[in-house]
XYZ file of N, CA and C in Angstrom:
528
model
N 247.200 179.031 104.030
C 247.160 177.577 104.043
C 247.929 177.096 105.271
N 247.321 176.163 105.988
C 247.929 175.604 107.187
C 248.235 174.129 106.963
N 249.306 173.657 107.572
C 249.671 172.247 107.503
C 249.635 171.673 108.912
N 248.966 170.541 109.048
C 248.867 169.878 110.350
C 249.487 168.491 110.228
N 250.667 168.282 110.851
C 251.290 166.960 110.772
C 250.648 166.001 111.780
N 250.367 164.802 111.343
C 249.847 163.758 112.222
C 250.727 162.523 112.074
N 250.925 161.824 113.173
C 251.675 160.576 113.123
C 250.782 159.474 113.682
N 250.586 158.446 112.883
C 249.792 157.301 113.296
C 250.754 156.207 113.744
N 250.498 155.623 114.904
C 251.348 154.563 115.442
C 250.474 153.358 115.762
N 250.937 152.171 115.298
C 250.206 150.930 115.562
C 250.983 150.108 116.583
N 250.252 149.505 117.534
C 250.848 148.706 118.600
C 250.287 147.291 118.543
N 251.089 146.323 118.978
C 250.569 144.963 119.091
C 249.961 144.762 120.473
N 249.526 143.521 120.758
C 248.859 143.249 122.032
C 249.781 143.391 123.232
N 251.107 143.485 123.005
C 252.064 143.653 124.109
C 252.559 145.093 124.209
N 251.876 145.991 123.524
C 252.192 147.411 123.517
C 253.527 147.714 122.829
N 253.933 146.866 121.903
C 255.129 147.101 121.093
C 254.725 147.812 119.803
N 255.540 148.766 119.376
C 255.265 149.486 118.130
C 255.528 148.541 116.960
N 254.504 148.432 116.117
C 254.692 147.561 114.944
C 254.702 148.379 113.651
N 254.454 149.669 113.738
C 254.517 150.502 112.541
C 254.156 151.937 112.839
N 254.682 152.845 111.996
C 254.384 154.274 112.102
C 254.140 154.814 110.705
N 253.286 155.801 110.612
C 253.045 156.478 109.332
C 252.814 157.950 109.610
N 253.516 158.779 108.881
C 253.338 160.227 108.995
C 252.416 160.687 107.872
N 251.531 161.618 108.212
C 250.636 162.177 107.202
C 250.493 163.670 107.482
N 250.440 164.449 106.433
C 250.312 165.902 106.566
C 248.999 166.333 105.917
N 248.166 166.984 106.737
C 246.910 167.529 106.223
C 247.118 169.008 105.950
N 246.623 169.484 104.813
C 246.657 170.907 104.512
C 245.219 171.410 104.463
N 244.997 172.573 105.062
C 243.667 173.163 105.020
C 243.795 174.675 104.944
N 242.729 175.284 104.447
C 242.705 176.733 104.281
C 241.434 177.257 104.930
N 241.565 178.346 105.650
C 240.412 178.971 106.293
C 240.019 180.165 105.445
N 238.797 180.147 104.965
C 238.305 181.235 104.118
C 237.917 182.451 104.938
N 237.867 183.583 104.288
C 237.463 184.823 104.918
C 235.941 184.833 105.055
N 235.471 185.168 106.239
C 234.029 185.265 106.453
C 233.530 186.563 105.845
N 232.347 186.512 105.272
C 231.767 187.726 104.703
C 230.307 187.803 105.114
N 229.723 188.928 104.875
C 228.311 189.104 105.191
C 228.111 189.551 106.631
N 226.875 189.619 107.016
C 226.497 190.059 108.354
C 226.590 188.893 109.323
N 227.227 189.103 110.480
C 227.283 188.006 111.445
C 225.882 187.677 111.963
N 225.649 186.432 112.362
C 224.327 186.064 112.864
C 224.048 186.770 114.196
N 222.777 186.933 114.520
C 222.440 187.578 115.792
C 222.959 186.781 116.989
N 223.460 187.499 117.971
C 223.841 186.899 119.246
C 223.024 187.591 120.318
N 222.159 186.820 120.959
C 221.267 187.389 121.967
C 221.244 186.505 123.190
N 221.131 187.135 124.356
C 220.938 186.354 125.576
C 219.892 187.042 126.438
N 219.154 186.237 127.148
C 218.104 186.695 128.048
C 218.237 185.870 129.314
N 218.467 186.539 130.440
C 218.625 185.832 131.716
C 217.647 186.409 132.724
N 217.228 185.559 133.627
C 216.384 185.966 134.742
C 217.246 185.897 135.998
N 217.300 186.986 136.755
C 218.138 186.986 137.960
C 217.563 186.026 138.999
N 218.425 185.556 139.872
C 218.035 184.555 140.873
C 216.895 185.044 141.768
N 216.864 186.357 142.078
C 215.823 186.869 142.981
C 214.437 186.883 142.338
N 214.361 186.698 141.012
C 213.063 186.762 140.331
C 212.599 185.411 139.797
N 213.345 184.359 140.062
C 213.000 183.043 139.504
C 211.661 182.543 140.037
N 211.384 182.747 141.302
C 210.119 182.316 141.898
C 209.348 183.532 142.382
N 208.810 184.292 141.446
C 208.058 185.501 141.793
C 206.809 185.165 142.582
N 206.434 186.045 143.511
C 205.251 185.796 144.338
C 204.504 187.088 144.618
N 203.201 187.040 144.492
C 202.307 188.119 144.928
C 201.594 187.617 146.176
N 201.644 188.388 147.235
C 201.029 187.942 148.487
C 199.889 188.866 148.893
N 198.782 188.253 149.275
C 197.627 188.957 149.804
C 197.592 188.675 151.299
N 197.914 189.693 152.121
C 198.034 189.493 153.570
C 196.870 190.068 154.361
N 196.093 190.938 153.729
C 194.973 191.557 154.441
C 193.840 191.829 153.464
N 192.698 192.172 154.000
C 191.566 192.519 153.138
C 191.899 193.739 152.291
N 192.708 194.641 152.837
C 193.134 195.826 152.094
C 193.893 195.458 150.828
N 194.624 194.357 150.865
C 195.351 193.905 149.670
C 194.370 193.527 148.556
N 193.251 192.915 148.938
C 192.247 192.548 147.940
C 191.522 193.787 147.420
N 191.271 194.740 148.318
C 190.560 195.966 147.943
C 191.426 196.849 147.058
N 192.703 197.017 147.413
C 193.583 197.943 146.696
C 194.435 197.286 145.616
N 194.562 195.977 145.644
C 195.467 195.280 144.733
C 196.852 195.202 145.347
N 197.672 194.316 144.855
C 199.039 194.154 145.354
C 200.007 194.209 144.177
N 201.262 194.482 144.505
C 202.297 194.469 143.474
C 203.614 194.045 144.096
N 204.491 193.528 143.260
C 205.843 193.199 143.676
C 206.760 193.534 142.504
N 207.895 194.148 142.819
C 208.871 194.510 141.789
C 210.183 193.811 142.084
N 210.730 193.179 141.067
C 212.036 192.524 141.163
C 213.026 193.383 140.380
N 213.952 194.003 141.108
C 214.907 194.925 140.497
C 215.953 194.187 139.668
N 216.287 194.776 138.531
C 217.312 194.217 137.633
C 217.075 192.731 137.364
N 215.828 192.358 137.200
C 215.455 190.942 137.126
C 215.652 190.318 135.756
N 215.476 191.090 134.702
C 215.628 190.565 133.350
C 216.877 191.197 132.746
N 217.810 190.368 132.318
C 219.105 190.839 131.828
C 219.209 190.474 130.351
N 219.424 191.490 129.512
C 219.414 191.305 128.060
C 220.744 191.754 127.474
N 221.230 190.963 126.522
C 222.390 191.343 125.718
C 222.078 190.937 124.290
N 222.318 191.858 123.330
C 221.990 191.556 121.943
C 222.846 192.401 121.008
N 223.306 191.790 119.915
C 224.069 192.553 118.938
C 223.179 193.032 117.783
N 221.855 192.926 117.970
C 220.892 193.399 116.980
C 219.651 193.901 117.716
N 218.770 194.588 117.005
C 217.510 194.999 117.623
C 216.746 193.755 118.050
N 216.079 193.830 119.192
C 215.437 192.644 119.761
C 214.024 192.949 120.230
N 213.280 191.871 120.434
C 211.970 191.964 121.069
C 211.856 190.845 122.101
N 211.129 191.120 123.168
C 210.930 190.141 124.232
C 209.440 189.849 124.327
N 209.131 188.562 124.330
C 207.748 188.123 124.512
C 207.684 187.228 125.741
N 206.503 187.146 126.308
C 206.294 186.246 127.445
C 204.953 185.574 127.303
N 204.854 184.389 127.932
C 203.580 183.678 127.994
C 203.618 182.750 129.193
N 202.440 182.365 129.642
C 202.319 181.354 130.684
C 202.256 179.992 129.999
N 202.932 179.013 130.562
C 202.892 177.672 129.990
C 201.618 176.923 130.371
N 200.884 177.427 131.364
C 199.601 176.844 131.745
C 198.496 177.846 131.385
N 197.279 177.361 131.283
C 196.155 178.209 130.910
C 195.541 179.005 132.049
N 195.989 178.738 133.288
C 195.462 179.454 134.450
C 196.370 179.204 135.649
N 196.193 180.006 136.680
C 196.878 179.725 137.949
C 196.176 178.540 138.581
N 196.946 177.606 139.133
C 196.359 176.410 139.719
C 196.946 176.178 141.112
N 196.091 175.735 142.046
C 196.554 175.385 143.396
C 196.783 173.873 143.454
N 197.433 173.424 144.518
C 197.672 171.986 144.711
C 196.355 171.224 144.831
N 195.306 171.895 145.324
C 193.987 171.252 145.474
C 193.196 171.267 144.171
N 193.743 171.892 143.121
C 193.060 171.921 141.829
C 192.193 173.140 141.595
N 192.205 174.097 142.512
C 191.446 175.327 142.303
C 192.213 176.225 141.339
N 191.496 177.133 140.666
C 192.128 177.958 139.639
C 191.755 179.429 139.769
N 192.617 180.252 139.195
C 192.383 181.692 139.047
C 192.778 182.026 137.610
N 192.007 182.842 136.911
C 192.373 183.203 135.539
C 193.728 183.931 135.492
N 194.479 183.667 134.453
C 195.795 184.307 134.306
C 195.690 185.827 134.256
N 194.659 186.341 133.564
C 194.581 187.790 133.368
C 194.229 188.564 134.634
N 194.117 187.879 135.767
C 193.948 188.576 137.050
C 195.265 189.223 137.484
N 196.377 188.801 136.874
C 197.696 189.352 137.205
C 198.262 190.031 135.965
N 198.848 191.180 136.193
C 199.459 191.945 135.102
C 200.965 192.002 135.297
N 201.675 192.275 134.207
C 203.132 192.351 134.240
C 203.567 193.571 133.446
N 204.564 194.257 133.956
C 205.210 195.316 133.187
C 206.694 195.287 133.493
N 207.476 195.663 132.516
C 208.916 195.813 132.700
C 209.219 197.287 132.847
N 210.310 197.594 133.541
C 210.771 198.969 133.667
C 212.249 198.988 133.301
N 212.617 199.647 132.185
C 214.038 199.698 131.834
C 214.819 200.471 132.895
N 215.942 199.935 133.328
C 216.774 200.636 134.305
C 217.739 201.555 133.568
N 218.614 202.225 134.289
C 219.513 203.202 133.680
C 220.327 202.566 132.556
N 220.664 203.349 131.584
C 221.417 202.928 130.397
C 220.618 201.992 129.493
N 219.341 201.832 129.750
C 218.494 200.973 128.927
C 217.443 201.853 128.272
N 217.438 201.897 126.953
C 216.503 202.753 126.217
C 215.371 201.948 125.581
N 215.145 200.741 126.079
C 214.115 199.877 125.501
C 212.710 200.404 125.734
N 211.785 199.948 124.907
C 210.363 200.271 125.057
C 209.677 199.090 125.727
N 208.708 199.395 126.583
C 208.006 198.331 127.307
C 206.504 198.440 127.087
N 205.829 197.293 127.215
C 204.400 197.212 126.950
C 203.746 196.387 128.054
N 203.010 197.026 128.982
C 202.346 196.281 130.058
C 201.299 195.321 129.484
N 201.178 194.141 130.107
C 200.232 193.128 129.636
C 199.573 192.436 130.823
N 198.447 191.815 130.569
C 197.862 190.858 131.509
C 198.438 189.500 131.147
N 198.701 188.672 132.147
C 199.260 187.358 131.859
C 198.313 186.574 130.960
N 198.898 185.754 130.094
C 198.133 184.989 129.119
C 198.947 183.770 128.706
N 198.264 182.770 128.178
C 198.949 181.599 127.643
C 199.406 181.840 126.203
N 199.030 182.960 125.635
C 199.475 183.337 124.288
C 200.683 184.246 124.396
N 201.654 184.115 123.492
C 202.833 184.993 123.541
C 202.426 186.458 123.356
N 202.988 187.320 124.208
C 202.685 188.745 124.148
C 203.982 189.547 124.150
N 204.026 190.576 123.329
C 205.178 191.462 123.273
C 205.221 192.302 124.543
N 206.355 192.268 125.259
C 206.470 193.060 126.484
C 207.595 194.089 126.411
N 208.522 193.954 125.436
C 209.598 194.936 125.324
C 210.265 194.836 123.961
N 210.792 195.967 123.516
C 211.647 196.016 122.327
C 212.844 196.882 122.667
N 213.932 196.647 121.956
C 215.118 197.452 122.202
C 216.086 197.355 121.038
N 217.048 198.248 121.044
C 218.078 198.231 120.011
C 219.298 197.485 120.521
N 220.231 197.258 119.643
C 221.437 196.511 119.992
C 222.073 197.072 121.260
N 222.512 196.181 122.117
C 223.181 196.602 123.356
C 224.696 196.652 123.169
N 225.164 196.391 121.935
C 226.595 196.433 121.608
C 227.419 195.513 122.501
N 226.852 194.372 122.869
C 227.581 193.398 123.674
C 227.493 193.634 125.173
N 226.933 194.754 125.589
C 226.757 195.023 127.023
C 225.431 194.432 127.488
N 225.284 194.314 128.788
C 224.017 193.866 129.357
C 223.180 195.072 129.751
N 221.875 194.999 129.480
C 220.931 196.000 129.975
C 219.923 195.272 130.855
N 219.317 196.025 131.749
C 218.471 195.421 132.779
C 217.059 195.996 132.742
N 216.119 195.140 133.109
C 214.728 195.537 133.284
C 214.289 195.095 134.675
N 213.539 195.950 135.362
C 212.829 195.531 136.564
C 211.548 194.836 136.096
N 211.148 193.785 136.793
C 209.879 193.104 136.489
C 208.898 193.439 137.605
N 207.726 193.909 137.216
C 206.674 194.218 138.189
C 205.440 193.382 137.865
N 204.994 192.609 138.864
C 203.734 191.872 138.783
C 202.742 192.619 139.668
N 201.491 192.745 139.211
C 200.510 193.474 140.029
C 199.091 193.031 139.697
N 198.186 193.332 140.620
C 196.768 193.035 140.422
C 195.981 194.327 140.511
N 194.761 194.284 139.983
C 193.874 195.436 140.080
C 193.163 195.460 141.425
N 192.463 196.534 141.657
C 191.718 196.648 142.912
C 190.349 195.992 142.778
N 189.856 195.491 143.907
C 188.517 194.905 144.004
C 188.229 193.874 142.914
N 189.184 193.012 142.626
C 188.999 191.977 141.608
C 188.266 190.797 142.249
N 187.000 190.613 141.868
C 186.159 189.562 142.447
C 186.770 188.181 142.266
N 187.507 187.972 141.175
C 188.118 186.663 140.922
C 189.130 186.323 142.018
N 189.788 187.335 142.547
C 190.755 187.120 143.630
C 190.071 187.093 144.989
N 189.103 187.963 145.178
C 188.374 188.016 146.448
C 187.639 186.698 146.696
N 187.056 186.109 145.646
C 186.277 184.880 145.780
C 187.137 183.611 145.761
N 188.410 183.722 145.438
C 189.281 182.537 145.347
C 189.551 181.958 146.731
N 189.674 180.655 146.793
C 190.028 180.009 148.057
C 191.437 180.423 148.448
N 191.673 180.563 149.734
C 192.975 180.991 150.246
C 193.989 179.841 150.153
N 194.727 179.801 149.038
C 195.709 178.755 148.779
C 196.868 179.380 148.003
N 197.913 178.618 147.812
C 199.005 179.046 146.939
C 198.658 178.628 145.524
N 198.703 179.579 144.600
C 198.428 179.325 143.194
C 199.702 179.589 142.410
N 199.894 178.848 141.324
C 201.120 179.051 140.556
C 200.888 178.831 139.067
N 201.819 179.352 138.299
C 201.922 179.110 136.867
C 203.386 179.269 136.503
N 203.768 178.847 135.319
C 205.143 178.990 134.850
C 205.154 179.985 133.701
N 206.018 180.979 133.802
C 206.113 182.003 132.769
C 207.376 181.772 131.948
N 207.225 181.881 130.640
C 208.354 181.709 129.729
C 208.616 183.048 129.027
N 209.889 183.467 129.052
C 210.318 184.666 128.347
C 211.096 184.254 127.117
N 210.979 185.022 126.040
C 211.652 184.690 124.776
C 212.197 185.964 124.149
N 213.443 185.904 123.665
C 214.042 187.025 122.952
C 214.282 186.605 121.504
N 213.904 187.478 120.577
C 214.096 187.216 119.156
C 214.528 188.513 118.472
N 215.147 188.411 117.280
C 215.481 189.630 116.547
C 214.222 190.394 116.168
N 214.340 191.690 116.133
C 213.176 192.536 115.810
C 213.162 192.816 114.327
């Protein structure tokens, strides 16, 4: 049981004390029981916030392109977790209004050292997709590399107008 003394002081309009009252509050803090709630965090490193795939030559369209962001996804969890991702838009869109289907680009995570998580490569989609699962990190951070890539000879990319296309990707971590 704890006691917290408080003193209330009343002042008039000239800042003179016109009264004081002491009051003592008593309170008790109970013992917590049961399983603590999950604590999870998911961060995207600064180098991966604006991911970009660049097509610089015809060979890029023929062979496909890829980009990997090292240690890009940082996870901490005190319970088993799963990571899902989705695009917030239904397609890649250019400033001129041209589009490319989301599934023209694929994503995979690669667990880095000390990370025993499982990963599941996916094509981008506006529907949430499971991309990784893992066990408790015991309060430590574990890292995933993020790799975006395209297939070879994809007509949807070859036929697209040469513009910058974009979409917004959302990552979500939840208990498994």
